[in-house]
Coordinates of C-alpha atoms in Angstrom, one line a residue:
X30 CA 28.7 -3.3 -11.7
X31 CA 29.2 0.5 -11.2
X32 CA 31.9 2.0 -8.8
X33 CA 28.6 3.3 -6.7
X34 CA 27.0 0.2 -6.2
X35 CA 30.6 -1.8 -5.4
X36 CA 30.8 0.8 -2.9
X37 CA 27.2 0.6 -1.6
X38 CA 27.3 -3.4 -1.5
X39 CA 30.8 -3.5 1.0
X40 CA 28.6 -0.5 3.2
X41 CA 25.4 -3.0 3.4
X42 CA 28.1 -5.7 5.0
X43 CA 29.5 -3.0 7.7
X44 CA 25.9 -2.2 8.6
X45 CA 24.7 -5.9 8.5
X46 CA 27.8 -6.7 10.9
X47 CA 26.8 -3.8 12.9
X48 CA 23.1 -4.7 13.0
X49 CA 24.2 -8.6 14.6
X50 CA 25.8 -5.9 17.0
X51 CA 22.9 -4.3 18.0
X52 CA 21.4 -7.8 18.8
X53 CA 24.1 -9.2 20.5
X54 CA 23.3 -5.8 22.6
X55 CA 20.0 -6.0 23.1
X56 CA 20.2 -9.5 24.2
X57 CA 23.0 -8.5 26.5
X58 CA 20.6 -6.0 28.4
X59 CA 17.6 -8.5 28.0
X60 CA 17.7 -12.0 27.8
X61 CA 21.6 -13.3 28.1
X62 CA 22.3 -15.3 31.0
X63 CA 24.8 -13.7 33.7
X64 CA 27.4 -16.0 33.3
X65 CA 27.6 -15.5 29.3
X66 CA 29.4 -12.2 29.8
X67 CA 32.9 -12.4 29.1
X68 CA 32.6 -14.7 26.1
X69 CA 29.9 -12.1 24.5
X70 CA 32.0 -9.4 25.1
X71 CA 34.3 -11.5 23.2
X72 CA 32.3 -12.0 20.5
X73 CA 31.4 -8.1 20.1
X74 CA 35.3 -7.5 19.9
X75 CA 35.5 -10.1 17.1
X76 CA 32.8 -8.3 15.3
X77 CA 33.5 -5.0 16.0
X78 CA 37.0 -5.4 15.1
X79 CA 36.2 -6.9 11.4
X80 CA 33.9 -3.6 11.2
X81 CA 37.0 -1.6 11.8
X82 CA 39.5 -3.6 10.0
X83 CA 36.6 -3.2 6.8
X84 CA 36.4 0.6 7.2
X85 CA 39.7 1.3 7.7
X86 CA 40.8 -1.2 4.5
X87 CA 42.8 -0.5 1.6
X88 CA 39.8 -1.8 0.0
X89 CA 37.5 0.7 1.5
X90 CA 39.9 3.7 0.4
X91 CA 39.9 2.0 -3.4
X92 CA 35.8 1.6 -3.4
X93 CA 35.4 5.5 -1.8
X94 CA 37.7 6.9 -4.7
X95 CA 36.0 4.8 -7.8
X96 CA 32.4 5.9 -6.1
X97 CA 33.8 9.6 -5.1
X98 CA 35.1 10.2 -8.6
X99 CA 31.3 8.5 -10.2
X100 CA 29.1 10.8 -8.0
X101 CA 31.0 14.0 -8.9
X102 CA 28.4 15.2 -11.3
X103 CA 25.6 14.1 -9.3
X104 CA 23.8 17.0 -7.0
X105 CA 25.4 17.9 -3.8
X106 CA 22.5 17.0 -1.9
X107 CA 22.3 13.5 -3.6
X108 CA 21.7 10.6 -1.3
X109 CA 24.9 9.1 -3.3
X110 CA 27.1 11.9 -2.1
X111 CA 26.2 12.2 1.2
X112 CA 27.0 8.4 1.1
X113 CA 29.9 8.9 -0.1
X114 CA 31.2 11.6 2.0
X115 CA 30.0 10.4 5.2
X116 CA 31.9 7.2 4.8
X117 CA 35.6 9.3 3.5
X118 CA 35.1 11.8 6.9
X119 CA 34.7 7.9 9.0
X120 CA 37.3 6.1 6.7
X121 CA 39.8 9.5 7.3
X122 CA 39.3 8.4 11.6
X123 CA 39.4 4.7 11.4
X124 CA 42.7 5.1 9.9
X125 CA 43.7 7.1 13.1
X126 CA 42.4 4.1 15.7
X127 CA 44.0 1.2 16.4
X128 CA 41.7 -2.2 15.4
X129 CA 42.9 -3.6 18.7
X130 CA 42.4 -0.5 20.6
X131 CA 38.3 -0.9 19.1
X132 CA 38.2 -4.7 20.6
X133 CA 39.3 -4.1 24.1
X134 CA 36.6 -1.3 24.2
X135 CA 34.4 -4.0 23.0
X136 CA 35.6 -6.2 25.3
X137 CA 35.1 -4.3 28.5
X138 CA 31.8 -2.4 27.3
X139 CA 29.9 -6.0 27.8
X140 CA 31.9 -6.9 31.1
X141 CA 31.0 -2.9 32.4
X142 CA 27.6 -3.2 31.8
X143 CA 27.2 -6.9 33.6
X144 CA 29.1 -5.6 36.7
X145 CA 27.3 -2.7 36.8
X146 CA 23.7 -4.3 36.5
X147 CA 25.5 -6.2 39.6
X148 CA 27.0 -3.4 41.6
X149 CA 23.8 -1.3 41.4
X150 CA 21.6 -3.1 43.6
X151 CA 24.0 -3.9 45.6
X152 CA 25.0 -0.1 46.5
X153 CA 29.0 -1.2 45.6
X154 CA 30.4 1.3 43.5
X155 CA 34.0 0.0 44.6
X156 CA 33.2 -3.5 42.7
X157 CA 32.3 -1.1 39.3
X158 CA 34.7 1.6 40.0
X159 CA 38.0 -1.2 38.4
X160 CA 36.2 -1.4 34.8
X161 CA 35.2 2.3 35.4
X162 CA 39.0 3.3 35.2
X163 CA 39.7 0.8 32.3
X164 CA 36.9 2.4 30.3
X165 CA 37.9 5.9 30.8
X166 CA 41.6 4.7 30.0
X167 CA 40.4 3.3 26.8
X168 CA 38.4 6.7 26.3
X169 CA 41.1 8.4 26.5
X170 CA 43.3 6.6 24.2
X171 CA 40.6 6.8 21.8
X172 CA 39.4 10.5 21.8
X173 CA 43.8 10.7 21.4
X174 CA 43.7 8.7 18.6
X175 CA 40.7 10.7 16.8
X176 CA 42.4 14.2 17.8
X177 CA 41.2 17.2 19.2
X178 CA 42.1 21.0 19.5
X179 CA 41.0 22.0 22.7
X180 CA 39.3 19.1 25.0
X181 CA 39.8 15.5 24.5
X182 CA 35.5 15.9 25.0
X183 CA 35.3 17.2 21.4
X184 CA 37.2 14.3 20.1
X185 CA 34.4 11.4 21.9
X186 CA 31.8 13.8 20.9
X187 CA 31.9 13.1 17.1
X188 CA 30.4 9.8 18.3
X189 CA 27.4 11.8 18.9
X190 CA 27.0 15.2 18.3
X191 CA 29.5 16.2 15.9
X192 CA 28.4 19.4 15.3
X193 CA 29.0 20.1 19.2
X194 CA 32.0 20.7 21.4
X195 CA 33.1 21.4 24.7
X196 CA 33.3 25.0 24.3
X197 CA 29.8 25.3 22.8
X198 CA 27.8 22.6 25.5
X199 CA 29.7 25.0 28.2
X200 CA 27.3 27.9 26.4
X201 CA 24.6 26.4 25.9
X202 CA 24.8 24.8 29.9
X203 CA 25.0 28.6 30.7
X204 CA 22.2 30.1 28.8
X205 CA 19.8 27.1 30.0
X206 CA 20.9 28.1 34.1
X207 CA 19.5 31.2 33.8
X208 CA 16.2 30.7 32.2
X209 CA 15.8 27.1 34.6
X210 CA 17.3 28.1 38.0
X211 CA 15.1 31.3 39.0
X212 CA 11.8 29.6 37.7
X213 CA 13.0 26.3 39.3
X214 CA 13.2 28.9 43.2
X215 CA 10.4 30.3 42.0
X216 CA 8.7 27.0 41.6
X217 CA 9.9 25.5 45.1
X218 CA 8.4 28.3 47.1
X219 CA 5.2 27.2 45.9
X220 CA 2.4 24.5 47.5
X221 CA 3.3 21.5 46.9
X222 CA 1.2 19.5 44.7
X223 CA -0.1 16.1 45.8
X224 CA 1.3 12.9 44.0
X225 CA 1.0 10.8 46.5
X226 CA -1.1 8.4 44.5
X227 CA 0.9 7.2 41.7
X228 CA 2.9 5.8 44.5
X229 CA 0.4 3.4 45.7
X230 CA 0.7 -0.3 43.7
X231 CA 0.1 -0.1 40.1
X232 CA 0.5 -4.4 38.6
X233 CA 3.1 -4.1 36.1
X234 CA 1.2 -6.2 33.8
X235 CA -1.4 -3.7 33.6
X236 CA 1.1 -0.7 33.2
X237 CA 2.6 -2.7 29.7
X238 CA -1.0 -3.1 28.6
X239 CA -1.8 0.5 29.0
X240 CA 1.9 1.8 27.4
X241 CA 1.6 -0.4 24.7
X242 CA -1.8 0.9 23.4
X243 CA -0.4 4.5 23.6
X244 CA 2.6 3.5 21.7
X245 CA 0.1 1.8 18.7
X246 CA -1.8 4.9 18.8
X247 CA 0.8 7.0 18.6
X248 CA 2.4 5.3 15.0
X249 CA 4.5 2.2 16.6
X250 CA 4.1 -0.7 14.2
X251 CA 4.3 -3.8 16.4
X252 CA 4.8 -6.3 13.3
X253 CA 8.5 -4.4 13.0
X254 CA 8.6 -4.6 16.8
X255 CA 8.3 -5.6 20.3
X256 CA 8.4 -4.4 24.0
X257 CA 10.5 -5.9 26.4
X258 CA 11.8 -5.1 30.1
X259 CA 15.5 -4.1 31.0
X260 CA 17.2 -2.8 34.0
X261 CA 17.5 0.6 32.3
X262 CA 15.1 1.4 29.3
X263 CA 16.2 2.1 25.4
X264 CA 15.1 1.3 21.8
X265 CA 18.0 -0.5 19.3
X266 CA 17.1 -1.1 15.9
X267 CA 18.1 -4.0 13.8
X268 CA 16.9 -2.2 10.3
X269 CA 13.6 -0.1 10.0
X270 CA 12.2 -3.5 9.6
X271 CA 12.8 -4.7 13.4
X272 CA 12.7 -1.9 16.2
X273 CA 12.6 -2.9 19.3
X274 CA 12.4 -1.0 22.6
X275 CA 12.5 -1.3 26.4
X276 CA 10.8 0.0 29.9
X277 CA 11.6 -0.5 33.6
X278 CA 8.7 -1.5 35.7
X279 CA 8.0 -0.2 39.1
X280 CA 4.9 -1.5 40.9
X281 CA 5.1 1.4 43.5
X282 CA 5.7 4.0 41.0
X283 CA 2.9 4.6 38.3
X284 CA 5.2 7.3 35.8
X285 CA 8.3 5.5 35.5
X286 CA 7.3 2.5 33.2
X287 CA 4.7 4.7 31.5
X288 CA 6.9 7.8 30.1
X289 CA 9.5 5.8 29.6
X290 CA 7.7 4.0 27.0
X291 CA 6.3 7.0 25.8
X292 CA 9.9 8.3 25.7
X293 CA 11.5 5.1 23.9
X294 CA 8.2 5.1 21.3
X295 CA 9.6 8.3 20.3
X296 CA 12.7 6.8 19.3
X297 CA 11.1 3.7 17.9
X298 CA 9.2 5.9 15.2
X299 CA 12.3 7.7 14.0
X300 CA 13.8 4.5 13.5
X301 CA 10.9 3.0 11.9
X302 CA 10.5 6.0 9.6
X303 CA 13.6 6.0 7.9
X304 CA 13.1 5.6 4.1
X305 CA 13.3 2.5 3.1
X306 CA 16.0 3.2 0.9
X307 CA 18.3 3.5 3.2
X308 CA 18.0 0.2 4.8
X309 CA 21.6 -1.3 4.7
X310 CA 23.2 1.8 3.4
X311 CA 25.8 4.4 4.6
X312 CA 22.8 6.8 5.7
X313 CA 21.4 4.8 8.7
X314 CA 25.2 3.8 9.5
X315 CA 27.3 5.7 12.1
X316 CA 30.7 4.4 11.2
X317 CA 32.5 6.8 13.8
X318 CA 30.5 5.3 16.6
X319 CA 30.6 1.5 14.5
X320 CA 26.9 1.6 15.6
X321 CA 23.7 0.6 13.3
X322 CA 21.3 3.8 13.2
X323 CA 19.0 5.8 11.2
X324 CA 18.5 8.8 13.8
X325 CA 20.9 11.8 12.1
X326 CA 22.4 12.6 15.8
X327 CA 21.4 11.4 19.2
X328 CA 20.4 14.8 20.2
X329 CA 18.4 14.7 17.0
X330 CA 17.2 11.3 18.0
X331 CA 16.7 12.5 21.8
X332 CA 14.5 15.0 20.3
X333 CA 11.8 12.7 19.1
X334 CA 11.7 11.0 22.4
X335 CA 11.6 14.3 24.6
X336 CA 8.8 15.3 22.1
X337 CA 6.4 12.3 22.2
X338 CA 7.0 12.0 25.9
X339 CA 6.9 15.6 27.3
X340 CA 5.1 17.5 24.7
X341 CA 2.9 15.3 24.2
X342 CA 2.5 12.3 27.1
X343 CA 2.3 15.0 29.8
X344 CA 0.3 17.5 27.9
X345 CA -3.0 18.5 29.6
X346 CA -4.8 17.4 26.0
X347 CA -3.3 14.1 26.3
X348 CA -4.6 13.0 29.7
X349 CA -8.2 14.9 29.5
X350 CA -8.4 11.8 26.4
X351 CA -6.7 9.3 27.7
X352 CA -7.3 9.4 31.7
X353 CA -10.6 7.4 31.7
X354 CA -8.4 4.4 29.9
X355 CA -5.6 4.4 32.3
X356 CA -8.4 4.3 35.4
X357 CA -9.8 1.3 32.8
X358 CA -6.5 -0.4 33.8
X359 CA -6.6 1.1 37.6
X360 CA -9.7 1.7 39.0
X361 CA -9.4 1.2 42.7
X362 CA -5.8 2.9 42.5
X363 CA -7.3 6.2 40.6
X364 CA -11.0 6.1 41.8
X365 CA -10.5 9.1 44.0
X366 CA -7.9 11.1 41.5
X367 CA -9.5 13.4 38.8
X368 CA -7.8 13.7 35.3
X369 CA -6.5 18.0 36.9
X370 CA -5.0 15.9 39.6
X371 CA -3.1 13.8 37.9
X372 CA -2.4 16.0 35.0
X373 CA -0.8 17.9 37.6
X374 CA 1.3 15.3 40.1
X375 CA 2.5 13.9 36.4
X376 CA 3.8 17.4 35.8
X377 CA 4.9 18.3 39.4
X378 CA 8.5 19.7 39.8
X379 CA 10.3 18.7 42.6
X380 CA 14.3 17.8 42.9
X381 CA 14.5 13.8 42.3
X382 CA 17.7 12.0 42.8
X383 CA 16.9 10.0 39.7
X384 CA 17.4 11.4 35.8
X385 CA 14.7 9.1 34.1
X386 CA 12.2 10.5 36.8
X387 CA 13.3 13.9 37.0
X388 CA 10.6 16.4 36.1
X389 CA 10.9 18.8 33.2
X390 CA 12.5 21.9 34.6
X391 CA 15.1 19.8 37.0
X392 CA 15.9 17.4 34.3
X393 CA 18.8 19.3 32.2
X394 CA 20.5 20.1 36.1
X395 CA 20.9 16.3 36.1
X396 CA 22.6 16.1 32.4
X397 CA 24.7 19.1 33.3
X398 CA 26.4 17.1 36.5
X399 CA 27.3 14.2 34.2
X400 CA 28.5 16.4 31.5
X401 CA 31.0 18.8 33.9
X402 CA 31.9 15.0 35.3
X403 CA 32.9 13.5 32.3
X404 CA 35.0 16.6 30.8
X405 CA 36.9 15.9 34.2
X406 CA 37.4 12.5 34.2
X407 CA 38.9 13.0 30.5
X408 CA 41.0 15.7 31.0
X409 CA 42.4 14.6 34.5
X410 CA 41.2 17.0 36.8
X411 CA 38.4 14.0 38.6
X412 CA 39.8 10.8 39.5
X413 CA 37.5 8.2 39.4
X414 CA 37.6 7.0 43.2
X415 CA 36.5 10.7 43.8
X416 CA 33.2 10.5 42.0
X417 CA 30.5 9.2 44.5
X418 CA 32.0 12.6 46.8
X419 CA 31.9 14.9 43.8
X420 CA 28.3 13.3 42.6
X421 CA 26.9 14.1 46.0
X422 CA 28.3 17.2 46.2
X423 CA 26.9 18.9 43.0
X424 CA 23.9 17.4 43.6
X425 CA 23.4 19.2 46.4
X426 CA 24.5 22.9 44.5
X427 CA 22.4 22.2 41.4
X428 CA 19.6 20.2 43.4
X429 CA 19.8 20.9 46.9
X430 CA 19.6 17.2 47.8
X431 CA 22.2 14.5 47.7
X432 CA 21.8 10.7 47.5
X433 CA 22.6 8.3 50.4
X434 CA 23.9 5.3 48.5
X435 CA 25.5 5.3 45.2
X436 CA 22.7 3.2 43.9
X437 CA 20.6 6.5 43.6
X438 CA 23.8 8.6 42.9
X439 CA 26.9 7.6 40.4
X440 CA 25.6 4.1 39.5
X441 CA 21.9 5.1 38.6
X442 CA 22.9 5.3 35.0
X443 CA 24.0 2.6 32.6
X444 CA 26.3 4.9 30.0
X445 CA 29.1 4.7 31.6
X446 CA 29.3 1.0 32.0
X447 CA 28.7 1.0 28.3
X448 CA 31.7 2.9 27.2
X449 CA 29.7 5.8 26.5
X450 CA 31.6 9.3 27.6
X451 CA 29.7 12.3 25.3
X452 CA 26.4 10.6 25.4
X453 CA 24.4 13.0 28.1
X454 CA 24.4 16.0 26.2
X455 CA 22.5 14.1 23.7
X456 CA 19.5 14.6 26.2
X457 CA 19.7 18.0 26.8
X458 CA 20.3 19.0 23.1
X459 CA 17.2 16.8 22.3
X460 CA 14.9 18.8 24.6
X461 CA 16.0 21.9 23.2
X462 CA 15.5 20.6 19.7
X463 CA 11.8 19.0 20.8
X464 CA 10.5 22.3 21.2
X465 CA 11.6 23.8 17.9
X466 CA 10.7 21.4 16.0
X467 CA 7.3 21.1 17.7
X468 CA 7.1 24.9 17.2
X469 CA 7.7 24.4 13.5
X470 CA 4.7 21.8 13.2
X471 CA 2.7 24.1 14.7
X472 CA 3.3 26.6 11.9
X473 CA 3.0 25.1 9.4
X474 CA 0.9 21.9 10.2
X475 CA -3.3 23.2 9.9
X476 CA -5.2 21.8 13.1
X477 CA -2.4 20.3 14.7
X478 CA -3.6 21.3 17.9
X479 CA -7.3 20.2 18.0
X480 CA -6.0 16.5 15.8
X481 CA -3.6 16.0 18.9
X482 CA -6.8 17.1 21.3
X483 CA -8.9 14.2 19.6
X484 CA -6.3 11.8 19.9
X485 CA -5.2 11.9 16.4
X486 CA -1.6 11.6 15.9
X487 CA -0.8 10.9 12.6
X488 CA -0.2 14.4 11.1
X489 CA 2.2 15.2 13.6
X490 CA 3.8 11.7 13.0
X491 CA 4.2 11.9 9.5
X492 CA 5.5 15.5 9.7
X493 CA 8.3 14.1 11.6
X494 CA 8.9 11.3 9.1
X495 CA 8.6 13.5 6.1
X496 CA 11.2 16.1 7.6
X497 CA 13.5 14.4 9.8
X498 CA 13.1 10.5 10.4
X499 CA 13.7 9.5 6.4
X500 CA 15.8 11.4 6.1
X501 CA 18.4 8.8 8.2
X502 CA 21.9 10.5 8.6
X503 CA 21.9 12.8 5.3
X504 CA 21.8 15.9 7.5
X505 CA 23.6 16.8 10.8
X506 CA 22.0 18.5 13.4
X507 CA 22.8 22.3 12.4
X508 CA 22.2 21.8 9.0
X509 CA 18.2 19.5 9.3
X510 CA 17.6 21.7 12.1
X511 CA 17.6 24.8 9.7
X512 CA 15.8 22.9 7.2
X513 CA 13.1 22.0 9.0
X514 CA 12.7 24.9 11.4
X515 CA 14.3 27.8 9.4
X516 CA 16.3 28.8 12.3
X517 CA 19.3 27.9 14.1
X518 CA 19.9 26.1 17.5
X519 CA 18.9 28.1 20.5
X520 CA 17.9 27.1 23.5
X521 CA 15.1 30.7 24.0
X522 CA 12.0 28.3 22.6
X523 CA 12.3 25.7 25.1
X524 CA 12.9 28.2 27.9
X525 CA 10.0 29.6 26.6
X526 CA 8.1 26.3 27.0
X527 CA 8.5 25.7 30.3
X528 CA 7.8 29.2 31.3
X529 CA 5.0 29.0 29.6
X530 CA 3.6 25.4 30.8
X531 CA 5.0 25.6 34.5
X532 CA 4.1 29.2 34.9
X533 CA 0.6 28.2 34.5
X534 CA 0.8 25.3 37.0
X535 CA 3.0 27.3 39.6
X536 CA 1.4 30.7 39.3

């Protein structure tokens, strides 16, 4: 047996360990039973800690130097070599982190997320706000452990985005107020437009029926699939080969379900697409986060969902097709709505206290909060018993409205709960990215407008799979980015997006 396969053998173990994981997971946030929530997040620390314990091995560092020292001649683009080198950069970090410090994350990830999906409904942020200080306690220890220059953020970021930091979100946060704020005044001083009807009752049954035909027609392969509902939606993959995904229904609120599984299909595919190849290898591992995933980055992920969803799902050509289905599905609810109306409430900006419902230009003011939240809960500056206050508060500077419960204001969202400091500018890197790389199909994709007009989405589908989703994790985010689009990240093209789209419906 050669050095390379050895290694590539001990790496398909991590990432079948890691896969159980993201089982355990789903069926944590689907199916498990209330009570079951200590002993599973007792079962995730035992596996997550033999992960760690593997990757940070003696064994590992004696397989990475036989495989390093085989793949030296290879090309330095090689899937071997990136292989290889993305598991010495991980093995070089586990050997920083404490194996116990990895279980009680573990540990109180499962219990966080259980209390939360209690203390949401019930508006009790004091009941959450306990495991809220023990995870950010943890997070600290553990962005220590990893090391950092300037902000402990840059440390929890390599989870995510390592090719980001503090220093350059802070930048990019800036650039994106001054293209967003003006047209977002602009905006407000205009009519109003009337949505009034997706709030009327829509059967949930008939929203997953509608969703789920969207989600075949746009690529998702339900035999390596299936659909499910959760209190907060997502897509976990368990190999290319099982990809599943979830929405939240709301019977009084048509979008929700409807772009969220839009959003989540866009996931799905990436996941789906990854070359087979790379099932079970180091390529659709993340050993820094210990998580099982093809995507190269979750902004690079959050980029295929942001596309499907908003550049496409809420594109004028999109609903002058598919309109006539949905009122198949709803026809006393839309019988006095035309496909311009609803194109347009679908589209209609208006400050929302809720992120997964937030329109297109408000959206980003929602993930910079969190963001400018998070750096000060690490660093010290926010205490945790403070946040409902400071929630409310910059709600009101970036939005002009504040929530009146925390159910709608620093519980709404599930990342926290889940151990998951450095996630949210996964979202707004992804909708910057979305319209690049859409710009770049354009280009250099014949027709692509008219195939998307006649409701045929494969060639945009499988010019995403042929230059980012197989790709798995062989590229980071600068380096795929300028390899598919020939330029560099910039947030100008999706200013210029939503200029151009919300210009046109707020002249």
């Amino acid at each position: 047996m050669s050095a390379y396969t050895e290694f590539a053998e001990y790496i398909a173990e991590i990432n079948d360990l890691l896969c159980t994981l993201n089982l355990l997971t789903w069926d944590v946030r689907t199916q498990m039973p209330p009570a079951a929530a200590e002993t599973r997040g007792q079962q995730m620390a035992t596996l997550t800690r033999i992960v760690q314990e593997r990757l940070a091995s003696a064994q590992m560092g004696r397989l990475l130097d036989r495989a390093e020292a085989e793949v030296r001649t290879d090309a330095p683009d090689s899937y071997r070599v990136r292989a290889v080198r993305s598991v010495r950069d991980a093995y070089v970090i586990s050997q920083r982190v404490p194996p116990a410090l990895i279980g009680a994350l573990a540990v109180q990830k499962a219990v966080g997320q259980r209390v939360w999906e209690e203390a949401k409904p019930a508006n009790d942020f004091a009941r959450f706000a306990p495991h809220l200080k023990t995870l950010l306690r943890l997070s600290r220890e553990l962005a220590d452990a990893i090391g950092y220059t300037d902000h402990p953020y840059d440390a929890l970021l390599l989870q995510y985005e390592p090719d980001m930091n503090a220093a350059r979100l802070t930048a990019l946060f800036e650039a994106l107020k001054a293209g967003i704020l003006p047209l977002l005044r602009r905006i407000t001083t205009a009519p109003a437009v009337d949505a009034s009807f997706l709030y009327r009752h829509y059967p949930a049954a008939q929203q997953r029926a509608f969703g789920l035909e969207i989600a075949g027609k746009f690529g998702y392969d339900f035999q390596r699939g299936r659909v499910d509902a959760s209190a907060h939606p997502f897509e976990i993959s368990m190999t290319r080969q099982d990809v599943r995904m979830t929405t939240r229904y709301q019977e009084n609120y048509l979008p929700g379900a409807i772009f969220g599984l839009f959003h989540e299909t866009g996931h799905a595919l990436y996941e789906q697409g990854i070359a087979r190849e790379l099932t079970r290898t180091a390529l659709a591992t993340d050993f820094v986060g210990l998580y099982a995933v093809g995507g190269a980055t979750f902004g690079v992920h959050e980029s295929q969902s942001r596309l499907w969803e908003n550049q496409i799902g809420r594109s004028r050509s999109f609903w002058r097709l598919h309109f006539d289905r949905l009122r198949d599905y709803f026809p006393a609810q839309l019988a006095d709505v035309d496909v311009e109306q609803f194109y347009r409430a679908v589209n209609r900006v208006q400050p929302s206290l809720i992120r997964v419902e937030a329109d297109e230009v408000t959206y980003n003011l929602h993930i910079m909060l969190r963001v400018e939240l998070e750096m000060g809960l690490l660093d010290g500056r926010i205490d945790v018993d403070d946040l409902p206050a400071l929630w409310r508060r910059k709600m009101r500077d970036y939005l002009s409205i504040a929530p009146e419960t925390d159910t709608e204001g620093v519980l709404q969202d599930i990342h926290w709960s889940a151990g998951q400091f450095g996630a949210f500018p996964a979202y707004t890197i992804g909708n910057v990215l979305s319209a690049q790389f859409m710009h770049a199909a354009r280009r250099t994709v014949a027709g692509l407008d008219d195939a998307l007009a006649a409701g045929d989405y494969t060639p945009l589908r499988e010019w995403l799979a042929e230059n980012i989703h197989r790709h798995g994790r062989v590229f980071g985010l600068d380096e795929l980015l300028l390899r598919v689009t020939g330029e560099e990240f910039a947030a100008a093209p999706y200013l210029a997006y939503l200029h151009q789209k919300y210009g046109e419906l707020y002249p």
